[in-house]
Each structure stands twice: as C-alpha cells, then as structure tokens.
Amino acid sequence: MKIAVAAETRDGESRVAMVPELVGKLTSLGYDVAVEPGAGQHALLSDEEYVDSGAVIDADAIVDADVVVSVQPLTIERIRRLRRGASTVCFLPTTFEQDAVIDLRDCGITAFAMELVPRISRAQSMDALSSQALVAGYRCAIVAAGMLRRFFPLNMTAAGTVQPAEVVVLGAGVAGLQAIATAKRLGAVVRAYDVRAAAAEEIRSMGAKSIDLELETLEGAGGYAREMTEDRAARQRELLTPYIANADALITTAAVPGRQAPMLVTAAMVEEMRPGSVVVDLAAETGGNVEGSVAGEVVRIGNAQVWGGRNVPSQMPGPASRLYAQNIVNILTLMTATGEGTETGTFAPDFDDEIVAGSCVTHDGEIRHEPTRTALEGAS
C-alpha cells in the first residue's frame, strides 16, 4: 500500500507532514512512500534526502495513494483527484473547512483530523495539537524578546544594574507553559495566569509566579478551560489590568480548537502599558485574546506594539515538521493491521478504537464526526 506525502499549497505553510528520518518507520511497516516534489523545501528538506531514506519522488503521488498525509487540508481540486476509498490524515478544522468536508464525504474519502485525536494517555504520542503548541509557545517568547527594546535578564555591570524585563503570560496550556519556560530561560521575571485550578502548580513548576485573582476556577473537558460568563470575564479583566500595566511584555495563548478564542485583554487594558511594551497574541487567527490584534500583522495600541500570530508553528518549520511527522507515524502505526495472516503494510483502521473513531470526520460516504454532521446535515 502507498502513503503519499503532499506538498503544502496554502499561503504561509512551511511545514511538511513527513521528514526523511522517519520515512523508514513507514517502510518498515510495509508501506511504499511517495513524496510530491519540493514537499520539504520550506522546511529545508531536499528531495534527495527523501530518496536516500527510501521514498520516491512523484508529482502524481496523491492520485493512486491509499493514504495521503499533509499538514493543512487538501484543496477541493486535490481532493477530487484522490481515488474513492483513499484516506487522508491532516489537520482538518471542520468549523472552518465545511466545503472540504462535504467534498471528502461525496468523494468517498476517509478523512482523519489530527486535532480530533482524543486527549487520553494512550493518544499522547499522536497529539499534534500539543506538539505544535510547544513550537508556538517557544516562538512567542522569542518574538517578544526580539521586539522588546530592552534586556530580558538582569544585568549587573560596573556601569550599573539593568533590571530584568517583566513578562505576563495568559493561558498555561502547552503553548503558555513553553512561553513561560523560554522567557524564564532568557532571564525575565515571569508571572502567569490561567483559569484552571491545576495550572497554578504547573506555572510555579516552570519557575514563574502564579497570579491569583481569587476567582472561581473553570475546569473543562479534555484539559481545556470551560467558557466563562460575561460578568466573570469582566471581573477577570478588571483584576488583570494592573498586572498587564506593569508588564514589559504580554503573551496570550488561550485557545480551544474549533472555537473562537476568548477575549482576555481589551484595547483599554493595553493602553495602560508603558512606552515600548510588547504584546504577543498567539490566538489572533481565531479572533484573538487581545482586542485589536490582527493575525500576521504588528499594530500599535497606545504605547504597545501588538504582534498577531498567524500559523506560528510554521514559522519554525524544521522542528514543527519533525514533531508533527512523529505524530503522523504514531497514528498510522495504530491504524496498520498486524498479526498472523495479515499482510504487512495494510492500512486497516479499527473504528471500534476510540482514537480512530474520535479522529474520523468522514468514512464510506458519511460524515462520522457528530458535531460536523449536525452542522452540515442537521440533527437526525
């Protein structure tokens, strides 16, 4: 059976779904691996490296493939080139990609969405949201340090003492914790806040100070925070204002896949910040945690420069691709039939497995992901 690695065609996407060093993992399972020409070029991976690893370079790799792996969803035109019964494995934000879901259903494609992999211990090695959030959190701290026109660390010299930068991080999921850790390594004084009770200990474990607003905690499903009332949100913003006003850099990372990002910081709060301050909004693509942030742009609000994140993991395509490719290998391994009497390299997803069933969007001409099916076809 053949696995095809698609070249990414969407603007700003520099990652690739498979890296040469992991091709051998797939061929050892019995698969043939074909890579579209130039698929890894933006991640500084050459076609020759893929060939040396056991793959073939094929401009028509997706046409007769049994499985197509990519980072972003395939375009409608490319979906229609796949053979009926083929499978795709990629990020597939169904809320924003409804036309693609309809085409995948109508073309008889089995589509798996990496962001729908259940957040259970057995699936941790397949959790692409976490692996890419790790990259994004690191990148956010580096962006903040680069934009801020002062040192992050304390410096004591014969010419005098330079105080460390004050950094505030909102959201302490994978991205937030990585931003905290990176800012700490760079020497900043870091304070952080998250609405979940368990986050305070995680923040302190990174060497940062946890901000306690003495508000009700909001634990949600799957490790995410649950939505808050507008009254609760307004009170939270009021209590956070002095911390933000005192910060040299603010990094916001609060997001829930497939939903609008919560607005944590108003423009008025940003206007309280000192001249030269920096705001990094990782969630700008999904509405933003900061009022007025624009994805892919730097805007000025009051005295602060506000950087809106746009496909942030793709800004570090090498490590992001390596981590994502390992997630892909792990989920494909789960979906590969093994055992006596089974031909090696047989892609045979077990839909009784909760990881397989949970990540499946379309199969056999049907939409299997219930929220998406309800949105597109109505309640049964």
mmCIF file of C-alpha atoms in Angstrom:
data_model
loop_
_atom_site.group_PDB
_atom_site.id
_atom_site.type_symbol
_atom_site.label_atom_id
_atom_site.label_comp_id
_atom_site.label_asym_id
_atom_site.label_seq_id
_atom_site.Cartn_x
_atom_site.Cartn_y
_atom_site.Cartn_z
ATOM 1 C CA MET A 1 0.000 0.000 0.000
ATOM 2 C CA LYS A 2 1.109 3.510 -0.765
ATOM 3 C CA ILE A 3 1.375 6.525 1.515
ATOM 4 C CA ALA A 4 1.710 9.880 -0.251
ATOM 5 C CA VAL A 5 3.244 12.965 1.359
ATOM 6 C CA ALA A 6 1.512 16.007 -0.106
ATOM 7 C CA ALA A 7 3.289 19.285 -0.759
ATOM 8 C CA GLU A 8 1.573 22.110 1.115
ATOM 9 C CA THR A 9 -0.117 24.647 -1.155
ATOM 10 C CA ARG A 10 -1.656 27.128 1.300
ATOM 11 C CA ASP A 11 -0.051 30.532 1.720
ATOM 12 C CA GLY A 12 2.320 30.742 4.654
ATOM 13 C CA GLU A 13 2.514 26.994 5.288
ATOM 14 C CA SER A 14 6.158 25.930 5.536
ATOM 15 C CA ARG A 15 5.798 22.589 7.302
ATOM 16 C CA VAL A 16 5.705 19.138 5.765
ATOM 17 C CA ALA A 17 3.854 16.086 7.083
ATOM 18 C CA MET A 18 6.780 13.667 6.898
ATOM 19 C CA VAL A 19 10.525 14.113 7.333
ATOM 20 C CA PRO A 20 13.212 11.909 5.759
ATOM 21 C CA GLU A 21 14.441 10.489 9.078
ATOM 22 C CA LEU A 22 11.005 8.960 9.758
ATOM 23 C CA VAL A 23 10.311 7.526 6.277
ATOM 24 C CA GLY A 24 11.989 4.311 7.406
ATOM 25 C CA LYS A 25 9.382 3.899 10.142
ATOM 26 C CA LEU A 26 6.687 3.693 7.458
ATOM 27 C CA THR A 27 8.611 1.469 5.055
ATOM 28 C CA SER A 28 9.365 -0.908 7.942
ATOM 29 C CA LEU A 29 5.596 -1.278 8.391
ATOM 30 C CA GLY A 30 5.447 -2.442 4.780
ATOM 31 C CA TYR A 31 4.286 0.759 3.073
ATOM 32 C CA ASP A 32 5.622 2.382 -0.070
ATOM 33 C CA VAL A 33 6.191 6.107 0.482
ATOM 34 C CA ALA A 34 5.865 8.662 -2.335
ATOM 35 C CA VAL A 35 6.604 12.350 -1.837
ATOM 36 C CA GLU A 36 5.489 15.192 -4.063
ATOM 37 C CA PRO A 37 8.429 17.179 -5.481
ATOM 38 C CA GLY A 38 9.585 20.011 -3.229
ATOM 39 C CA ALA A 39 7.297 18.963 -0.370
ATOM 40 C CA GLY A 40 10.009 19.598 2.218
ATOM 41 C CA GLN A 41 11.786 22.554 0.669
ATOM 42 C CA HIS A 42 10.386 25.203 3.044
ATOM 43 C CA ALA A 43 11.492 23.057 5.988
ATOM 44 C CA LEU A 44 14.950 22.854 4.350
ATOM 45 C CA LEU A 45 14.485 19.194 3.405
ATOM 46 C CA SER A 46 15.558 18.224 -0.110
ATOM 47 C CA ASP A 47 14.018 15.640 -2.424
ATOM 48 C CA GLU A 48 17.352 13.818 -2.361
ATOM 49 C CA GLU A 49 17.085 13.303 1.405
ATOM 50 C CA TYR A 50 13.699 11.632 0.955
ATOM 51 C CA VAL A 51 15.050 9.365 -1.787
ATOM 52 C CA ASP A 52 18.031 8.404 0.378
ATOM 53 C CA SER A 53 15.578 7.474 3.129
ATOM 54 C CA GLY A 54 13.653 5.061 0.891
ATOM 55 C CA ALA A 55 10.892 7.250 -0.565
ATOM 56 C CA VAL A 56 10.238 8.021 -4.218
ATOM 57 C CA ILE A 57 9.554 11.469 -5.635
ATOM 58 C CA ASP A 58 6.361 11.501 -7.686
ATOM 59 C CA ALA A 59 4.435 14.521 -8.978
ATOM 60 C CA ASP A 60 1.276 12.383 -9.064
ATOM 61 C CA ALA A 61 1.871 10.807 -5.655
ATOM 62 C CA ILE A 62 -1.626 11.510 -4.332
ATOM 63 C CA VAL A 63 -3.555 10.197 -7.339
ATOM 64 C CA ASP A 64 -3.283 6.466 -6.609
ATOM 65 C CA ALA A 65 -2.297 6.659 -2.942
ATOM 66 C CA ASP A 66 -4.089 4.649 -0.281
ATOM 67 C CA VAL A 67 -3.279 7.271 2.366
ATOM 68 C CA VAL A 68 -2.384 10.937 1.862
ATOM 69 C CA VAL A 69 -0.719 12.781 4.739
ATOM 70 C CA SER A 70 -0.466 16.562 4.917
ATOM 71 C CA VAL A 71 -0.406 19.391 7.419
ATOM 72 C CA GLN A 72 -3.248 21.510 6.053
ATOM 73 C CA PRO A 73 -6.363 20.056 4.415
ATOM 74 C CA LEU A 74 -6.100 19.329 0.719
ATOM 75 C CA THR A 75 -7.776 21.816 -1.592
ATOM 76 C CA ILE A 76 -11.083 20.847 -3.208
ATOM 77 C CA GLU A 77 -9.303 20.310 -6.537
ATOM 78 C CA ARG A 78 -6.809 17.920 -4.975
ATOM 79 C CA ILE A 79 -9.472 16.035 -3.012
ATOM 80 C CA ARG A 80 -11.221 15.300 -6.313
ATOM 81 C CA ARG A 81 -8.017 13.750 -7.690
ATOM 82 C CA LEU A 82 -7.938 11.089 -4.975
ATOM 83 C CA ARG A 83 -9.255 7.625 -5.673
ATOM 84 C CA ARG A 84 -12.506 6.654 -3.981
ATOM 85 C CA GLY A 85 -11.778 4.779 -0.747
ATOM 86 C CA ALA A 86 -8.484 6.572 -0.104
ATOM 87 C CA SER A 87 -7.768 8.119 3.303
ATOM 88 C CA THR A 88 -6.384 11.488 4.339
ATOM 89 C CA VAL A 89 -4.662 12.361 7.618
ATOM 90 C CA CYS A 90 -4.134 16.058 8.372
ATOM 91 C CA PHE A 91 -5.345 18.977 10.419
ATOM 92 C CA LEU A 92 -8.971 19.466 9.419
ATOM 93 C CA PRO A 93 -10.714 22.279 11.335
ATOM 94 C CA THR A 94 -14.240 21.265 10.414
ATOM 95 C CA THR A 95 -15.840 24.516 11.585
ATOM 96 C CA PHE A 96 -13.844 26.463 9.006
ATOM 97 C CA GLU A 97 -13.451 23.754 6.307
ATOM 98 C CA GLN A 98 -17.053 22.718 5.696
ATOM 99 C CA ASP A 99 -16.739 22.725 1.900
ATOM 100 C CA ALA A 100 -13.775 20.365 2.149
ATOM 101 C CA VAL A 101 -15.705 18.059 4.497
ATOM 102 C CA ILE A 102 -18.611 17.896 2.033
ATOM 103 C CA ASP A 103 -16.246 17.031 -0.812
ATOM 104 C CA LEU A 104 -14.447 14.398 1.247
ATOM 105 C CA ARG A 105 -17.823 12.809 2.020
ATOM 106 C CA ASP A 106 -19.086 12.945 -1.553
ATOM 107 C CA CYS A 107 -15.819 11.598 -2.983
ATOM 108 C CA GLY A 108 -15.887 8.613 -0.629
ATOM 109 C CA ILE A 109 -12.708 9.626 1.183
ATOM 110 C CA THR A 110 -11.986 8.543 4.753
ATOM 111 C CA ALA A 111 -10.687 11.668 6.480
ATOM 112 C CA PHE A 112 -8.951 11.783 9.852
ATOM 113 C CA ALA A 113 -8.427 15.104 11.655
ATOM 114 C CA MET A 114 -5.353 15.362 13.858
ATOM 115 C CA GLU A 115 -6.981 17.947 16.127
ATOM 116 C CA LEU A 116 -9.764 15.460 16.952
ATOM 117 C CA VAL A 117 -7.415 12.841 18.410
ATOM 118 C CA PRO A 118 -8.850 12.265 21.905
ATOM 119 C CA ARG A 119 -6.886 13.728 24.799
ATOM 120 C CA ILE A 120 -6.262 10.426 26.560
ATOM 121 C CA SER A 121 -2.984 8.994 27.819
ATOM 122 C CA ARG A 122 -2.813 6.329 25.090
ATOM 123 C CA ALA A 123 -3.018 9.022 22.415
ATOM 124 C CA GLN A 124 -0.401 11.415 23.800
ATOM 125 C CA SER A 125 2.164 10.420 21.178
ATOM 126 C CA MET A 126 -0.375 11.290 18.445
ATOM 127 C CA ASP A 127 -1.374 14.665 19.919
ATOM 128 C CA ALA A 128 -0.391 17.056 17.147
ATOM 129 C CA LEU A 129 -2.132 20.000 18.799
ATOM 130 C CA SER A 130 0.266 19.701 21.730
ATOM 131 C CA SER A 131 3.366 19.152 19.611
ATOM 132 C CA GLN A 132 2.635 22.234 17.514
ATOM 133 C CA ALA A 133 1.647 24.286 20.570
ATOM 134 C CA LEU A 134 5.078 23.533 22.015
ATOM 135 C CA VAL A 135 6.692 25.147 18.972
ATOM 136 C CA ALA A 136 4.276 28.085 19.024
ATOM 137 C CA GLY A 137 4.862 28.812 22.705
ATOM 138 C CA TYR A 138 8.623 28.907 22.228
ATOM 139 C CA ARG A 139 8.275 31.124 19.187
ATOM 140 C CA CYS A 140 6.025 33.586 21.070
ATOM 141 C CA ALA A 141 8.640 34.140 23.763
ATOM 142 C CA ILE A 142 11.375 34.640 21.180
ATOM 143 C CA VAL A 143 9.206 37.143 19.278
ATOM 144 C CA ALA A 144 8.528 39.077 22.489
ATOM 145 C CA ALA A 145 12.234 39.157 23.355
ATOM 146 C CA GLY A 146 13.130 40.285 19.839
ATOM 147 C CA MET A 147 10.573 43.074 19.713
ATOM 148 C CA LEU A 148 11.211 44.420 23.210
ATOM 149 C CA ARG A 149 13.896 47.076 23.141
ATOM 150 C CA ARG A 150 15.447 46.063 26.436
ATOM 151 C CA PHE A 151 17.130 43.086 28.076
ATOM 152 C CA PHE A 152 15.089 40.173 29.335
ATOM 153 C CA PRO A 153 17.639 39.197 32.045
ATOM 154 C CA LEU A 154 19.038 41.105 34.996
ATOM 155 C CA ASN A 155 22.458 42.561 34.200
ATOM 156 C CA MET A 156 24.849 43.818 36.880
ATOM 157 C CA THR A 157 27.850 45.677 35.461
ATOM 158 C CA ALA A 158 30.414 48.246 36.517
ATOM 159 C CA ALA A 159 28.293 50.782 34.663
ATOM 160 C CA GLY A 160 25.227 49.957 36.729
ATOM 161 C CA THR A 161 22.416 47.451 37.110
ATOM 162 C CA VAL A 162 19.827 46.768 34.418
ATOM 163 C CA GLN A 163 16.634 45.310 35.876
ATOM 164 C CA PRO A 164 15.048 42.265 34.206
ATOM 165 C CA ALA A 165 12.001 42.546 31.985
ATOM 166 C CA GLU A 166 8.584 41.806 33.458
ATOM 167 C CA VAL A 167 6.623 39.287 31.365
ATOM 168 C CA VAL A 168 2.998 38.270 31.865
ATOM 169 C CA VAL A 169 1.647 35.117 30.194
ATOM 170 C CA LEU A 170 -2.092 34.464 29.982
ATOM 171 C CA GLY A 171 -3.019 30.831 29.425
ATOM 172 C CA ALA A 172 -0.933 27.960 30.790
ATOM 173 C CA GLY A 173 -1.617 25.129 28.393
ATOM 174 C CA VAL A 174 1.224 23.588 26.391
ATOM 175 C CA ALA A 175 1.950 26.823 24.491
ATOM 176 C CA GLY A 176 1.704 29.009 27.572
ATOM 177 C CA LEU A 177 3.954 26.786 29.673
ATOM 178 C CA GLN A 178 6.550 26.713 26.894
ATOM 179 C CA ALA A 179 6.387 30.522 26.607
ATOM 180 C CA ILE A 180 6.876 30.752 30.371
ATOM 181 C CA ALA A 181 9.816 28.355 30.333
ATOM 182 C CA THR A 182 11.504 30.143 27.435
ATOM 183 C CA ALA A 183 11.032 33.614 28.931
ATOM 184 C CA LYS A 184 12.451 32.320 32.219
ATOM 185 C CA ARG A 185 15.477 30.837 30.455
ATOM 186 C CA LEU A 186 16.050 34.249 28.884
ATOM 187 C CA GLY A 187 16.096 35.753 32.367
ATOM 188 C CA ALA A 188 12.785 37.609 32.577
ATOM 189 C CA VAL A 189 10.615 37.839 35.673
ATOM 190 C CA VAL A 190 7.512 35.909 34.621
ATOM 191 C CA ARG A 191 4.005 35.965 36.015
ATOM 192 C CA ALA A 192 1.210 33.875 34.541
ATOM 193 C CA TYR A 193 -2.498 33.279 34.877
ATOM 194 C CA ASP A 194 -4.869 30.516 33.848
ATOM 195 C CA VAL A 195 -8.474 29.923 34.869
ATOM 196 C CA ARG A 196 -7.878 26.220 35.595
ATOM 197 C CA ALA A 197 -7.025 25.220 39.169
ATOM 198 C CA ALA A 198 -4.300 22.752 38.178
ATOM 199 C CA ALA A 199 -2.460 25.411 36.174
ATOM 200 C CA ALA A 200 -1.150 27.307 39.220
ATOM 201 C CA GLU A 201 1.123 24.438 40.233
ATOM 202 C CA GLU A 202 2.292 23.949 36.635
ATOM 203 C CA ILE A 203 3.132 27.666 36.379
ATOM 204 C CA ARG A 204 5.179 27.534 39.576
ATOM 205 C CA SER A 205 6.958 24.389 38.369
ATOM 206 C CA MET A 206 8.311 26.469 35.482
ATOM 207 C CA GLY A 207 9.796 28.984 37.913
ATOM 208 C CA ALA A 208 7.151 31.638 37.278
ATOM 209 C CA LYS A 209 4.831 33.339 39.741
ATOM 210 C CA SER A 210 1.192 32.334 39.505
ATOM 211 C CA ILE A 211 -1.268 35.238 39.505
ATOM 212 C CA ASP A 212 -4.105 34.543 41.924
ATOM 213 C CA LEU A 213 -7.198 36.638 41.208
ATOM 214 C CA GLU A 214 -9.261 34.780 43.827
ATOM 215 C CA LEU A 215 -11.902 33.913 41.255
ATOM 216 C CA GLU A 216 -13.748 30.650 40.659
ATOM 217 C CA THR A 217 -11.682 28.207 38.595
ATOM 218 C CA LEU A 218 -13.096 26.946 35.301
ATOM 219 C CA GLU A 219 -12.146 23.340 34.572
ATOM 220 C CA GLY A 220 -13.482 21.981 31.277
ATOM 221 C CA ALA A 221 -13.381 18.758 29.286
ATOM 222 C CA GLY A 222 -10.180 17.422 27.745
ATOM 223 C CA GLY A 223 -7.921 19.629 29.849
ATOM 224 C CA TYR A 224 -9.323 22.837 28.369
ATOM 225 C CA ALA A 225 -10.949 25.657 30.304
ATOM 226 C CA ARG A 226 -14.713 25.939 30.089
ATOM 227 C CA GLU A 227 -16.360 29.106 28.867
ATOM 228 C CA MET A 228 -16.966 31.860 31.404
ATOM 229 C CA THR A 229 -19.891 34.224 31.815
ATOM 230 C CA GLU A 230 -19.509 37.809 30.662
ATOM 231 C CA ASP A 231 -19.687 39.009 34.275
ATOM 232 C CA ARG A 232 -16.847 36.622 35.206
ATOM 233 C CA ALA A 233 -14.830 37.741 32.158
ATOM 234 C CA ALA A 234 -15.302 41.439 33.000
ATOM 235 C CA ARG A 235 -14.193 40.894 36.604
ATOM 236 C CA GLN A 236 -11.165 38.916 35.423
ATOM 237 C CA ARG A 237 -10.144 41.694 33.042
ATOM 238 C CA GLU A 238 -10.501 44.266 35.802
ATOM 239 C CA LEU A 239 -8.282 42.286 38.169
ATOM 240 C CA LEU A 240 -5.664 41.546 35.482
ATOM 241 C CA THR A 241 -5.315 45.196 34.428
ATOM 242 C CA PRO A 242 -2.654 46.214 36.998
ATOM 243 C CA TYR A 243 -0.511 43.166 36.172
ATOM 244 C CA ILE A 244 -0.680 43.948 32.468
ATOM 245 C CA ALA A 245 0.004 47.646 33.031
ATOM 246 C CA ASN A 246 3.197 46.711 34.884
ATOM 247 C CA ALA A 247 4.411 44.268 32.205
ATOM 248 C CA ASP A 248 7.054 44.987 29.615
ATOM 249 C CA ALA A 249 5.780 42.070 27.529
ATOM 250 C CA LEU A 250 2.394 40.327 27.492
ATOM 251 C CA ILE A 251 1.983 36.920 25.834
ATOM 252 C CA THR A 252 -1.524 35.480 25.405
ATOM 253 C CA THR A 253 -2.040 31.826 24.461
ATOM 254 C CA ALA A 254 -5.635 30.936 25.418
ATOM 255 C CA ALA A 255 -7.435 28.971 22.710
ATOM 256 C CA VAL A 256 -9.771 25.996 22.265
ATOM 257 C CA PRO A 257 -9.630 24.121 18.907
ATOM 258 C CA GLY A 258 -12.559 24.837 16.612
ATOM 259 C CA ARG A 259 -13.883 27.721 18.696
ATOM 260 C CA GLN A 260 -13.455 31.475 18.844
ATOM 261 C CA ALA A 261 -10.591 32.496 21.122
ATOM 262 C CA PRO A 262 -11.690 34.184 24.356
ATOM 263 C CA MET A 263 -11.093 37.930 24.517
ATOM 264 C CA LEU A 264 -8.973 38.341 27.636
ATOM 265 C CA VAL A 265 -7.483 41.795 27.165
ATOM 266 C CA THR A 266 -9.256 44.925 25.951
ATOM 267 C CA ALA A 267 -7.595 47.710 23.995
ATOM 268 C CA ALA A 268 -8.068 49.936 27.050
ATOM 269 C CA MET A 269 -6.008 47.474 29.115
ATOM 270 C CA VAL A 270 -3.207 47.532 26.522
ATOM 271 C CA GLU A 271 -3.263 51.330 26.575
ATOM 272 C CA GLU A 272 -2.276 51.157 30.253
ATOM 273 C CA MET A 273 1.077 49.561 29.320
ATOM 274 C CA ARG A 274 4.340 51.510 29.362
ATOM 275 C CA PRO A 275 6.024 53.001 26.254
ATOM 276 C CA GLY A 276 7.929 50.344 24.329
ATOM 277 C CA SER A 277 5.822 47.484 25.653
ATOM 278 C CA VAL A 278 5.152 44.421 23.515
ATOM 279 C CA VAL A 279 2.048 42.232 23.231
ATOM 280 C CA VAL A 280 2.175 38.817 21.511
ATOM 281 C CA ASP A 281 -1.254 37.315 20.750
ATOM 282 C CA LEU A 282 -0.905 33.675 19.748
ATOM 283 C CA ALA A 283 -4.675 33.355 19.254
ATOM 284 C CA ALA A 284 -5.049 36.206 16.746
ATOM 285 C CA GLU A 285 -6.075 33.823 13.924
ATOM 286 C CA THR A 286 -9.173 32.684 15.791
ATOM 287 C CA GLY A 287 -10.393 36.089 16.923
ATOM 288 C CA GLY A 288 -7.609 36.927 19.339
ATOM 289 C CA ASN A 289 -7.180 37.141 23.089
ATOM 290 C CA VAL A 290 -6.337 40.824 22.683
ATOM 291 C CA GLU A 291 -8.847 43.309 21.313
ATOM 292 C CA GLY A 292 -7.446 44.911 18.159
ATOM 293 C CA SER A 293 -4.780 42.307 17.355
ATOM 294 C CA VAL A 294 -4.529 41.314 13.682
ATOM 295 C CA ALA A 295 -3.238 37.916 12.559
ATOM 296 C CA GLY A 296 0.047 38.244 10.680
ATOM 297 C CA GLU A 297 0.497 41.927 11.479
ATOM 298 C CA VAL A 298 2.033 44.222 14.075
ATOM 299 C CA VAL A 299 -0.301 47.026 15.117
ATOM 300 C CA ARG A 300 0.122 49.788 17.668
ATOM 301 C CA ILE A 301 -2.329 50.170 20.525
ATOM 302 C CA GLY A 302 -1.449 53.021 22.842
ATOM 303 C CA ASN A 303 2.250 52.678 23.708
ATOM 304 C CA ALA A 304 2.472 48.998 22.833
ATOM 305 C CA GLN A 305 3.304 47.049 19.694
ATOM 306 C CA VAL A 306 0.819 44.188 19.284
ATOM 307 C CA TRP A 307 2.006 41.153 17.277
ATOM 308 C CA GLY A 308 -0.779 38.929 15.973
ATOM 309 C CA GLY A 309 0.222 35.312 15.455
ATOM 310 C CA ARG A 310 -0.547 33.644 12.136
ATOM 311 C CA ASN A 311 0.289 29.952 11.706
ATOM 312 C CA VAL A 312 3.007 30.357 14.300
ATOM 313 C CA PRO A 313 4.335 26.752 14.277
ATOM 314 C CA SER A 314 5.053 27.167 10.568
ATOM 315 C CA GLN A 315 7.499 29.947 11.439
ATOM 316 C CA MET A 316 9.778 27.204 12.779
ATOM 317 C CA PRO A 317 9.130 24.568 10.106
ATOM 318 C CA GLY A 318 12.057 22.280 10.921
ATOM 319 C CA PRO A 319 11.186 21.257 14.494
ATOM 320 C CA ALA A 320 7.450 21.657 13.864
ATOM 321 C CA SER A 321 7.601 19.224 10.926
ATOM 322 C CA ARG A 322 9.730 16.734 12.858
ATOM 323 C CA LEU A 323 7.268 16.650 15.766
ATOM 324 C CA TYR A 324 4.203 16.512 13.509
ATOM 325 C CA ALA A 325 5.726 13.739 11.391
ATOM 326 C CA GLN A 326 6.228 11.641 14.534
ATOM 327 C CA ASN A 327 2.561 12.198 15.427
ATOM 328 C CA ILE A 328 1.650 11.015 11.911
ATOM 329 C CA VAL A 329 3.845 7.909 12.180
ATOM 330 C CA ASN A 330 2.286 7.030 15.514
ATOM 331 C CA ILE A 331 -1.302 7.323 14.334
ATOM 332 C CA LEU A 332 -0.581 5.436 11.094
ATOM 333 C CA THR A 333 1.069 2.679 13.133
ATOM 334 C CA LEU A 334 -2.105 2.412 15.212
ATOM 335 C CA MET A 335 -4.155 2.104 12.029
ATOM 336 C CA THR A 336 -1.924 -0.543 10.444
ATOM 337 C CA ALA A 337 -3.078 -4.158 10.698
ATOM 338 C CA THR A 338 -0.633 -6.539 12.339
ATOM 339 C CA GLY A 339 -0.644 -10.150 13.391
ATOM 340 C CA GLU A 340 -0.549 -13.584 11.834
ATOM 341 C CA GLY A 341 -2.121 -13.891 8.433
ATOM 342 C CA THR A 342 -2.120 -10.136 7.936
ATOM 343 C CA GLU A 343 -0.217 -8.701 5.021
ATOM 344 C CA THR A 344 2.336 -6.111 6.143
ATOM 345 C CA GLY A 345 1.596 -2.548 5.186
ATOM 346 C CA THR A 346 -2.178 -2.956 5.368
ATOM 347 C CA PHE A 347 -3.960 0.241 6.320
ATOM 348 C CA ALA A 348 -6.955 -1.023 8.263
ATOM 349 C CA PRO A 349 -8.324 1.473 10.811
ATOM 350 C CA ASP A 350 -10.286 -0.190 13.600
ATOM 351 C CA PHE A 351 -13.330 2.022 14.063
ATOM 352 C CA ASP A 352 -14.045 0.365 17.401
ATOM 353 C CA ASP A 353 -10.875 2.024 18.700
ATOM 354 C CA GLU A 354 -11.735 5.339 20.388
ATOM 355 C CA ILE A 355 -8.742 7.127 18.863
ATOM 356 C CA VAL A 356 -9.672 6.033 15.346
ATOM 357 C CA ALA A 357 -13.374 6.719 15.813
ATOM 358 C CA GLY A 358 -12.783 10.029 17.594
ATOM 359 C CA SER A 359 -10.493 11.434 14.906
ATOM 360 C CA CYS A 360 -12.582 10.277 11.912
ATOM 361 C CA VAL A 361 -14.529 13.008 10.123
ATOM 362 C CA THR A 362 -15.769 11.171 7.015
ATOM 363 C CA HIS A 363 -15.909 7.492 6.029
ATOM 364 C CA ASP A 364 -17.751 5.457 3.402
ATOM 365 C CA GLY A 365 -19.704 8.444 2.072
ATOM 366 C CA GLU A 366 -20.836 9.603 5.515
ATOM 367 C CA ILE A 367 -19.823 12.316 7.973
ATOM 368 C CA ARG A 368 -18.835 10.419 11.122
ATOM 369 C CA HIS A 369 -17.952 13.403 13.358
ATOM 370 C CA GLU A 370 -21.280 14.137 15.008
ATOM 371 C CA PRO A 371 -20.950 17.926 15.598
ATOM 372 C CA THR A 372 -19.887 18.401 11.975
ATOM 373 C CA ARG A 373 -22.633 16.116 10.674
ATOM 374 C CA THR A 374 -25.230 18.055 12.669
ATOM 375 C CA ALA A 375 -23.891 21.398 11.414
ATOM 376 C CA LEU A 376 -23.941 20.293 7.769
ATOM 377 C CA GLU A 377 -26.851 17.851 7.593
ATOM 378 C CA GLY A 378 -28.986 18.738 10.607
ATOM 379 C CA ALA A 379 -29.974 16.595 13.548
ATOM 380 C CA SER A 380 -31.124 13.091 12.691
#
